[in-house]
PDB file of C-alpha atoms in Angstrom:
ATOM      1  CA  ALA A   1     -14.610   4.221   5.619  1.00 96.00           C
ATOM      2  CA  ILE A   2     -10.600   4.619   6.332  1.00 97.00           C
ATOM      3  CA  GLN A   3     -10.250   3.763   2.852  1.00 96.00           C
ATOM      4  CA  LEU A   4     -12.806   6.488   1.650  1.00 97.00           C
ATOM      5  CA  GLY A   5     -11.213   9.280   4.033  1.00 98.00           C
ATOM      6  CA  LEU A   6      -7.777   9.005   2.770  1.00 98.00           C
ATOM      7  CA  ASP A   7      -6.608  11.397   0.302  1.00 98.00           C
ATOM      8  CA  ARG A   8      -3.975   9.090  -1.278  1.00 97.00           C
ATOM      9  CA  ALA A   9      -3.193  11.679  -4.509  1.00 96.00           C
ATOM     10  CA  ALA A  10      -2.582  14.351  -1.342  1.00 96.00           C
ATOM     11  CA  ILE A  11      -0.205  12.077   0.194  1.00 97.00           C
ATOM     12  CA  GLY A  12       1.736  11.235  -2.950  1.00 95.00           C
ATOM     13  CA  VAL A  13       2.279  14.334  -3.796  1.00 95.00           C
ATOM     14  CA  SER A  14       3.974  15.559  -0.478  1.00 95.00           C
ATOM     15  CA  ASP A  15       5.924  12.199  -0.076  1.00 94.00           C
ATOM     16  CA  LEU A  16       7.134  12.882  -3.741  1.00 92.00           C
ATOM     17  CA  ALA A  17       7.838  16.366  -3.382  1.00 91.00           C
ATOM     18  CA  GLY A  18      10.763  17.061  -5.502  1.00 88.00           C
ATOM     19  CA  ILE A  19      10.657  14.299  -6.965  1.00 86.00           C
ATOM     20  CA  PRO A  20      10.633  14.296 -11.165  1.00 83.00           C
ATOM     21  CA  TRP A  21       7.881  11.776 -11.036  1.00 83.00           C
ATOM     22  CA  PRO A  22       4.160  12.125 -11.150  1.00 84.00           C
ATOM     23  CA  ALA A  23       2.437  11.530  -7.771  1.00 85.00           C
ATOM     24  CA  GLN A  24      -0.969   9.472  -8.187  1.00 91.00           C
ATOM     25  CA  PRO A  25      -2.898   6.978  -6.721  1.00 96.00           C
ATOM     26  CA  LEU A  26      -1.936   3.335  -7.472  1.00 96.00           C
ATOM     27  CA  GLY A  27      -5.282   0.910  -8.379  1.00 97.00           C
ATOM     28  CA  ASN A  28      -3.317  -2.748  -7.937  1.00 97.00           C
ATOM     29  CA  LEU A  29      -2.021  -4.131  -5.422  1.00 96.00           C
ATOM     30  CA  ILE A  30      -0.687  -6.755  -7.335  1.00 97.00           C
ATOM     31  CA  PHE A  31       0.409  -5.236 -10.589  1.00 95.00           C
ATOM     32  CA  VAL A  32       2.776  -1.927 -11.198  1.00 92.00           C
ATOM     33  CA  GLU A  33       1.726   0.826 -13.792  1.00 91.00           C
ATOM     34  CA  ASN A  34       4.001   0.002 -16.076  1.00 87.00           C
ATOM     35  CA  SER A  35       2.926  -3.764 -16.162  1.00 91.00           C
ATOM     36  CA  ALA A  36       1.097  -5.046 -19.475  1.00 93.00           C
ATOM     37  CA  TRP A  37      -1.211  -6.510 -16.813  1.00 96.00           C
ATOM     38  CA  TYR A  38      -1.944  -3.632 -14.880  1.00 96.00           C
ATOM     39  CA  VAL A  39      -5.850  -2.544 -14.412  1.00 97.00           C
ATOM     40  CA  ASP A  40      -7.010  -0.312 -11.964  1.00 98.00           C
ATOM     41  CA  ASN A  41      -9.226  -2.285  -9.867  1.00 98.00           C
ATOM     42  CA  SER A  42      -9.529   0.093  -6.948  1.00 97.00           C
ATOM     43  CA  GLY A  43     -13.456   1.273  -7.886  1.00 95.00           C
ATOM     44  CA  GLU A  44     -15.356   2.921  -5.253  1.00 94.00           C
ATOM     45  CA  TRP A  45     -13.158   1.905  -2.285  1.00 94.00           C
ATOM     46  CA  GLY A  46      -9.953   3.417  -3.613  1.00 95.00           C
ATOM     47  CA  SER A  47     -11.725   6.787  -4.138  1.00 95.00           C
ATOM     48  CA  TYR A  48     -11.422   9.923  -1.834  1.00 97.00           C
ATOM     49  CA  ASN A  49     -14.986  10.227  -0.359  1.00 98.00           C
ATOM     50  CA  PRO A  50     -15.097  11.720   2.663  1.00 98.00           C
ATOM     51  CA  ASP A  51     -19.019  11.964   2.777  1.00 97.00           C
ATOM     52  CA  LYS A  52     -19.471   8.205   1.699  1.00 97.00           C
ATOM     53  CA  ALA A  53     -16.877   7.328   4.756  1.00 98.00           C
ATOM     54  CA  ARG A  54     -19.623   9.050   6.889  1.00 98.00           C
ATOM     55  CA  GLU A  55     -22.069   7.548   5.602  1.00 97.00           C
ATOM     56  CA  VAL A  56     -20.426   3.942   6.121  1.00 97.00           C
ATOM     57  CA  LEU A  57     -19.671   4.939   9.592  1.00 98.00           C
ATOM     58  CA  GLU A  58     -22.770   5.714  10.554  1.00 98.00           C
ATOM     59  CA  ALA A  59     -24.870   2.719   8.791  1.00 98.00           C
ATOM     60  CA  ASP A  60     -22.492   0.569  11.220  1.00 96.00           C
ATOM     61  CA  GLY A  61     -23.958   2.157  14.246  1.00 97.00           C
ATOM     62  CA  TRP A  62     -21.194   5.361  15.020  1.00 98.00           C
ATOM     63  CA  THR A  63     -22.584   8.648  15.945  1.00 98.00           C
ATOM     64  CA  MET A  64     -20.836  12.019  15.274  1.00 97.00           C
ATOM     65  CA  GLY A  65     -20.239  13.519  18.905  1.00 96.00           C
ATOM     66  CA  ALA A  66     -19.833  16.661  20.704  1.00 95.00           C
ATOM     67  CA  ASP A  67     -16.034  16.998  19.900  1.00 96.00           C
ATOM     68  CA  GLY A  68     -16.126  16.096  16.115  1.00 97.00           C
ATOM     69  CA  PHE A  69     -15.106  12.544  16.195  1.00 98.00           C
ATOM     70  CA  TYR A  70     -17.526   9.435  16.087  1.00 98.00           C
ATOM     71  CA  GLU A  71     -18.407   7.329  18.926  1.00 98.00           C
ATOM     72  CA  ARG A  72     -20.668   4.461  19.825  1.00 97.00           C
ATOM     73  CA  ASP A  73     -21.694   2.935  22.841  1.00 95.00           C
ATOM     74  CA  GLY A  74     -19.563   5.708  24.792  1.00 93.00           C
ATOM     75  CA  GLN A  75     -16.551   4.986  23.143  1.00 96.00           C
ATOM     76  CA  ARG A  76     -14.780   7.304  20.887  1.00 97.00           C
ATOM     77  CA  LEU A  77     -13.579   6.038  17.201  1.00 98.00           C
ATOM     78  CA  THR A  78     -10.095   5.885  17.768  1.00 98.00           C
ATOM     79  CA  VAL A  79      -7.119   3.875  15.686  1.00 98.00           C
ATOM     80  CA  TRP A  80      -3.448   4.044  16.363  1.00 96.00           C
ATOM     81  CA  PHE A  81      -0.788   4.638  13.231  1.00 97.00           C
ATOM     82  CA  SER A  82       2.408   3.072  13.929  1.00 96.00           C
ATOM     83  CA  GLN A  83       4.906   6.019  12.785  1.00 95.00           C
ATOM     84  CA  LEU A  84       8.748   4.518  12.227  1.00 93.00           C
ATOM     85  CA  GLU A  85      10.685   6.112  14.343  1.00 93.00           C
ATOM     86  CA  GLY A  86      13.084   8.800  12.833  1.00 91.00           C
ATOM     87  CA  VAL A  87      11.874   8.435   9.375  1.00 92.00           C
ATOM     88  CA  PRO A  88      10.662  11.286   7.446  1.00 93.00           C
ATOM     89  CA  VAL A  89       8.177   9.509   4.729  1.00 93.00           C
ATOM     90  CA  SER A  90       6.604   7.769   7.719  1.00 94.00           C
ATOM     91  CA  ILE A  91       6.647  10.947   9.995  1.00 95.00           C
ATOM     92  CA  ASN A  92       5.036  12.780   6.864  1.00 96.00           C
ATOM     93  CA  GLU A  93       2.463   9.913   6.201  1.00 96.00           C
ATOM     94  CA  SER A  94       1.457   9.561   9.995  1.00 97.00           C
ATOM     95  CA  LEU A  95       0.704  12.997  10.192  1.00 97.00           C
ATOM     96  CA  LEU A  96      -1.462  13.586   6.914  1.00 98.00           C
ATOM     97  CA  THR A  97      -3.380  10.264   7.681  1.00 98.00           C
ATOM     98  CA  GLN A  98      -4.310  11.877  11.359  1.00 98.00           C
ATOM     99  CA  ALA A  99      -5.345  14.818   9.935  1.00 98.00           C
ATOM    100  CA  GLN A 100      -7.335  13.524   6.958  1.00 98.00           C
ATOM    101  CA  LEU A 101      -9.440  10.971   9.169  1.00 98.00           C
ATOM    102  CA  ARG A 102      -9.807  13.991  11.577  1.00 98.00           C
ATOM    103  CA  GLU A 103     -11.857  15.255   8.747  1.00 97.00           C
ATOM    104  CA  VAL A 104     -14.140  12.459   8.696  1.00 98.00           C
ATOM    105  CA  GLY A 105     -14.764  12.127  12.413  1.00 98.00           C
ATOM    106  CA  ILE A 106     -11.592   9.220  13.201  1.00 98.00           C
ATOM    107  CA  ASP A 107      -9.326   9.925  15.881  1.00 98.00           C
ATOM    108  CA  VAL A 108      -5.805   8.927  14.934  1.00 98.00           C
ATOM    109  CA  GLN A 109      -3.242   8.276  17.537  1.00 98.00           C
ATOM    110  CA  ILE A 110       0.405   8.350  16.569  1.00 97.00           C
ATOM    111  CA  ARG A 111       2.620   5.500  18.287  1.00 96.00           C
ATOM    112  CA  LEU A 112       6.302   5.687  17.486  1.00 95.00           C
ATOM    113  CA  GLN A 113       7.803   1.954  16.113  1.00 93.00           C
ATOM    114  CA  PRO A 114      11.542   2.185  16.824  1.00 94.00           C
ATOM    115  CA  LEU A 115      13.089   0.475  13.517  1.00 90.00           C
ATOM    116  CA  SER A 116      15.154  -2.196  15.458  1.00 93.00           C
ATOM    117  CA  ASN A 117      11.467  -3.837  16.606  1.00 92.00           C
ATOM    118  CA  TRP A 118       9.936  -3.291  13.146  1.00 91.00           C
ATOM    119  CA  GLY A 119       9.725  -6.475  11.467  1.00 91.00           C
ATOM    120  CA  GLN A 120       8.505  -8.009  14.957  1.00 93.00           C
ATOM    121  CA  ALA A 121       5.911  -5.768  15.069  1.00 93.00           C
ATOM    122  CA  LEU A 122       4.589  -6.593  11.524  1.00 92.00           C
ATOM    123  CA  SER A 123       4.810 -10.603  11.987  1.00 91.00           C
ATOM    124  CA  THR A 124       3.184 -10.341  14.917  1.00 93.00           C
ATOM    125  CA  GLY A 125       0.519  -7.673  14.081  1.00 92.00           C
ATOM    126  CA  ASP A 126       1.745  -4.838  16.821  1.00 93.00           C
ATOM    127  CA  PHE A 127      -0.378  -2.083  14.815  1.00 94.00           C
ATOM    128  CA  GLU A 128      -3.804  -0.901  13.779  1.00 96.00           C
ATOM    129  CA  LEU A 129      -2.767   1.466  10.900  1.00 96.00           C
ATOM    130  CA  VAL A 130       0.829   1.382   9.109  1.00 94.00           C
ATOM    131  CA  ALA A 131       2.594   2.513   5.922  1.00 93.00           C
ATOM    132  CA  PHE A 132       5.541   0.669   4.373  1.00 91.00           C
ATOM    133  CA  THR A 133       6.876   0.255   1.298  1.00 91.00           C
ATOM    134  CA  TRP A 134       6.883  -3.303  -1.332  1.00 90.00           C
ATOM    135  CA  LEU A 135       9.229  -3.709  -3.861  1.00 86.00           C
ATOM    136  CA  GLY A 136       7.781  -4.319  -7.452  1.00 83.00           C
ATOM    137  CA  THR A 137       8.760  -7.479  -9.034  1.00 84.00           C
ATOM    138  CA  ALA A 138       9.056  -8.689 -12.918  1.00 82.00           C
ATOM    139  CA  PHE A 139       7.523 -11.875 -11.119  1.00 88.00           C
ATOM    140  CA  PRO A 140       4.165 -10.976  -9.293  1.00 93.00           C
ATOM    141  CA  PHE A 141       2.527 -14.091  -9.476  1.00 95.00           C
ATOM    142  CA  GLY A 142       4.499 -15.960  -7.076  1.00 91.00           C
ATOM    143  CA  GLY A 143       4.128 -13.615  -4.062  1.00 93.00           C
ATOM    144  CA  ILE A 144       0.320 -12.917  -4.240  1.00 96.00           C
ATOM    145  CA  GLY A 145       0.251 -16.471  -1.696  1.00 96.00           C
ATOM    146  CA  GLN A 146       2.440 -15.118  -0.004  1.00 95.00           C
ATOM    147  CA  LEU A 147       1.212 -11.933   0.749  1.00 96.00           C
ATOM    148  CA  PHE A 148      -2.478 -11.927   0.734  1.00 96.00           C
ATOM    149  CA  GLY A 149      -3.051 -15.851   0.885  1.00 95.00           C
ATOM    150  CA  ASN A 150      -4.793 -17.235   3.849  1.00 93.00           C
ATOM    151  CA  GLY A 151      -1.528 -17.796   6.255  1.00 92.00           C
ATOM    152  CA  GLY A 152       0.517 -16.082   3.803  1.00 94.00           C
ATOM    153  CA  ALA A 153       3.890 -15.563   5.307  1.00 93.00           C
ATOM    154  CA  SER A 154       3.721 -11.562   4.936  1.00 95.00           C
ATOM    155  CA  ASN A 155       0.059 -11.480   4.865  1.00 96.00           C
ATOM    156  CA  TYR A 156       0.544  -8.902   7.483  1.00 95.00           C
ATOM    157  CA  ALA A 157      -3.402  -8.024   7.495  1.00 93.00           C
ATOM    158  CA  ASN A 158      -4.021 -11.419   8.934  1.00 94.00           C
ATOM    159  CA  SER A 159      -6.766 -11.645   6.887  1.00 94.00           C
ATOM    160  CA  ASP A 160      -8.579 -15.054   6.157  1.00 95.00           C
ATOM    161  CA  ILE A 161     -10.643 -13.999   2.819  1.00 96.00           C
ATOM    162  CA  PRO A 162     -12.364 -17.846   1.673  1.00 92.00           C
ATOM    163  CA  GLU A 163     -12.781 -16.985  -1.963  1.00 93.00           C
ATOM    164  CA  LEU A 164      -9.185 -16.175  -2.214  1.00 95.00           C
ATOM    165  CA  ASP A 165      -7.641 -19.843  -1.866  1.00 92.00           C
ATOM    166  CA  ALA A 166      -8.906 -21.432  -4.800  1.00 96.00           C
ATOM    167  CA  LEU A 167      -7.936 -18.115  -7.251  1.00 97.00           C
ATOM    168  CA  ILE A 168      -4.638 -18.328  -5.671  1.00 97.00           C
ATOM    169  CA  ARG A 169      -4.367 -22.023  -6.712  1.00 96.00           C
ATOM    170  CA  GLN A 170      -5.642 -21.347 -10.174  1.00 97.00           C
ATOM    171  CA  VAL A 171      -2.806 -18.764 -10.450  1.00 97.00           C
ATOM    172  CA  ASP A 172      -0.061 -20.925  -9.072  1.00 95.00           C
ATOM    173  CA  THR A 173      -1.187 -24.232 -12.078  1.00 96.00           C
ATOM    174  CA  THR A 174      -2.117 -21.463 -14.919  1.00 97.00           C
ATOM    175  CA  TRP A 175       0.515 -21.722 -17.582  1.00 95.00           C
ATOM    176  CA  GLU A 176      -0.206 -18.493 -19.714  1.00 97.00           C
ATOM    177  CA  PRO A 177       1.413 -15.326 -18.366  1.00 95.00           C
ATOM    178  CA  ALA A 178      -1.974 -13.478 -19.495  1.00 97.00           C
ATOM    179  CA  ASP A 179      -4.376 -16.032 -17.995  1.00 98.00           C
ATOM    180  CA  ARG A 180      -2.669 -15.702 -14.558  1.00 98.00           C
ATOM    181  CA  ALA A 181      -2.914 -11.850 -15.102  1.00 98.00           C
ATOM    182  CA  VAL A 182      -6.693 -12.307 -15.450  1.00 98.00           C
ATOM    183  CA  ILE A 183      -7.106 -14.271 -12.336  1.00 98.00           C
ATOM    184  CA  ALA A 184      -4.679 -12.146 -10.475  1.00 98.00           C
ATOM    185  CA  ASN A 185      -6.980  -9.097 -11.478  1.00 98.00           C
ATOM    186  CA  GLU A 186     -10.303 -10.909  -9.944  1.00 98.00           C
ATOM    187  CA  ILE A 187      -8.191 -11.130  -6.765  1.00 98.00           C
ATOM    188  CA  ASP A 188      -7.309  -7.764  -6.909  1.00 98.00           C
ATOM    189  CA  VAL A 189     -10.611  -6.897  -7.087  1.00 98.00           C
ATOM    190  CA  ILE A 190     -11.769  -8.615  -4.247  1.00 97.00           C
ATOM    191  CA  LEU A 191      -8.603  -7.329  -1.915  1.00 97.00           C
ATOM    192  CA  TRP A 192     -10.125  -3.751  -2.879  1.00 97.00           C
ATOM    193  CA  GLU A 193     -13.324  -4.715  -1.796  1.00 95.00           C
ATOM    194  CA  TYR A 194     -12.323  -6.720   1.451  1.00 95.00           C
ATOM    195  CA  GLY A 195     -10.089  -3.388   2.540  1.00 94.00           C
ATOM    196  CA  HIS A 196      -6.667  -5.856   3.032  1.00 95.00           C
ATOM    197  CA  THR A 197      -4.508  -2.624   1.977  1.00 95.00           C
ATOM    198  CA  LEU A 198      -4.063   0.665   0.247  1.00 96.00           C
ATOM    199  CA  PRO A 199      -1.830   0.874  -1.860  1.00 96.00           C
ATOM    200  CA  LEU A 200      -0.455   4.709  -2.276  1.00 96.00           C
ATOM    201  CA  TYR A 201       1.502   5.522  -5.159  1.00 94.00           C
ATOM    202  CA  GLN A 202       4.360   3.837  -7.554  1.00 92.00           C
ATOM    203  CA  ARG A 203       7.583   5.599  -6.742  1.00 87.00           C
ATOM    204  CA  PRO A 204      10.358   4.937  -9.212  1.00 82.00           C
ATOM    205  CA  GLU A 205      14.640   4.093  -8.256  1.00 83.00           C
ATOM    206  CA  LEU A 206      16.463   7.108  -8.255  1.00 83.00           C
ATOM    207  CA  TRP A 207      19.821   7.106  -8.717  1.00 87.00           C
ATOM    208  CA  ALA A 208      22.615  10.004  -8.441  1.00 88.00           C
ATOM    209  CA  VAL A 209      25.195   9.187 -10.969  1.00 91.00           C
ATOM    210  CA  ASN A 210      28.375  11.014 -11.925  1.00 92.00           C
ATOM    211  CA  ALA A 211      28.117  12.219 -15.363  1.00 90.00           C
ATOM    212  CA  ASP A 212      31.533  10.732 -16.289  1.00 93.00           C
ATOM    213  CA  LEU A 213      30.509   7.256 -15.140  1.00 93.00           C
ATOM    214  CA  ALA A 214      28.764   5.192 -17.904  1.00 93.00           C
ATOM    215  CA  ASN A 215      26.092   2.227 -17.742  1.00 90.00           C
ATOM    216  CA  ILE A 216      25.306   2.654 -14.245  1.00 90.00           C
ATOM    217  CA  GLY A 217      22.164   3.771 -12.715  1.00 88.00           C
ATOM    218  CA  ALA A 218      18.461   2.554 -11.733  1.00 85.00           C
ATOM    219  CA  TYR A 219      18.334  -1.129 -13.637  1.00 82.00           C
ATOM    220  CA  GLY A 220      14.424  -1.757 -12.772  1.00 78.00           C
ATOM    221  CA  TYR A 221      14.057  -5.163 -13.509  1.00 76.00           C
ATOM    222  CA  SER A 222      17.217  -5.846 -15.382  1.00 78.00           C
ATOM    223  CA  SER A 223      20.311  -6.973 -13.877  1.00 79.00           C
ATOM    224  CA  ILE A 224      23.690  -5.207 -13.681  1.00 84.00           C
ATOM    225  CA  ASN A 225      26.414  -6.193 -16.004  1.00 87.00           C
ATOM    226  CA  TRP A 226      29.362  -4.959 -13.973  1.00 90.00           C
ATOM    227  CA  THR A 227      31.883  -5.668 -17.075  1.00 92.00           C
ATOM    228  CA  ASP A 228      29.817  -2.640 -18.707  1.00 91.00           C
ATOM    229  CA  ILE A 229      30.337  -0.189 -15.963  1.00 93.00           C
ATOM    230  CA  GLY A 230      33.560   2.300 -16.268  1.00 93.00           C
ATOM    231  CA  TRP A 231      34.810   5.648 -16.058  1.00 93.00           C
ATOM    232  CA  THR A 232      34.447   7.713 -19.987  1.00 91.00           C
ATOM    233  CA  ASN A 233      37.107   9.590 -21.390  1.00 81.00           C
ATOM    234  CA  SER A 234      36.858  13.168 -21.292  1.00 63.00           C
TER     235      SER A 234
END
């Protein structure tokens, strides 16, 4: 219901305001959009569908209260969002999440999370909702088990999805990249259905560089050759 109640496109447009990059929802938890293996696997669980979100809640036994929030057994449906203290993007995302989920009857309470305690909060699961950034990589296969595997060091959702174990082993033992990508996308479909993580959008690396400085900027997945960098004659 939370996934269906969040308008990822609107969040992306707001977060990327002023940046020359098309804001669109990311449809894969493993591959970035400019990867040859990218497939939009988001399906119905990545769509913005407030009516469906309400249906999901009501099918699970929640009823709408007089205050406009769902409740069950006398308890309001409340989740808390860990907002990184002093980080403008985190502030923006927490407020948008609160407003959007309010429309589907979910009460979002914002709690400030000091940056000094951020890593500890992630590793111990001291959050209910949280937004942060993963960096894309040219080697996405190696991190699947770490991010999504049962007991993975960076599986901050603390998920335990039995059907992933065998697929992750297949990825780790398959040689051809194209074959590995097929298995990885099977994993991605399961992650969307399970609700492990909701990716918002892909953002490029952006640099501001003096026009007279050559061969320096956003390198993507390539390495910096410092001997090629220098001032041009003007």
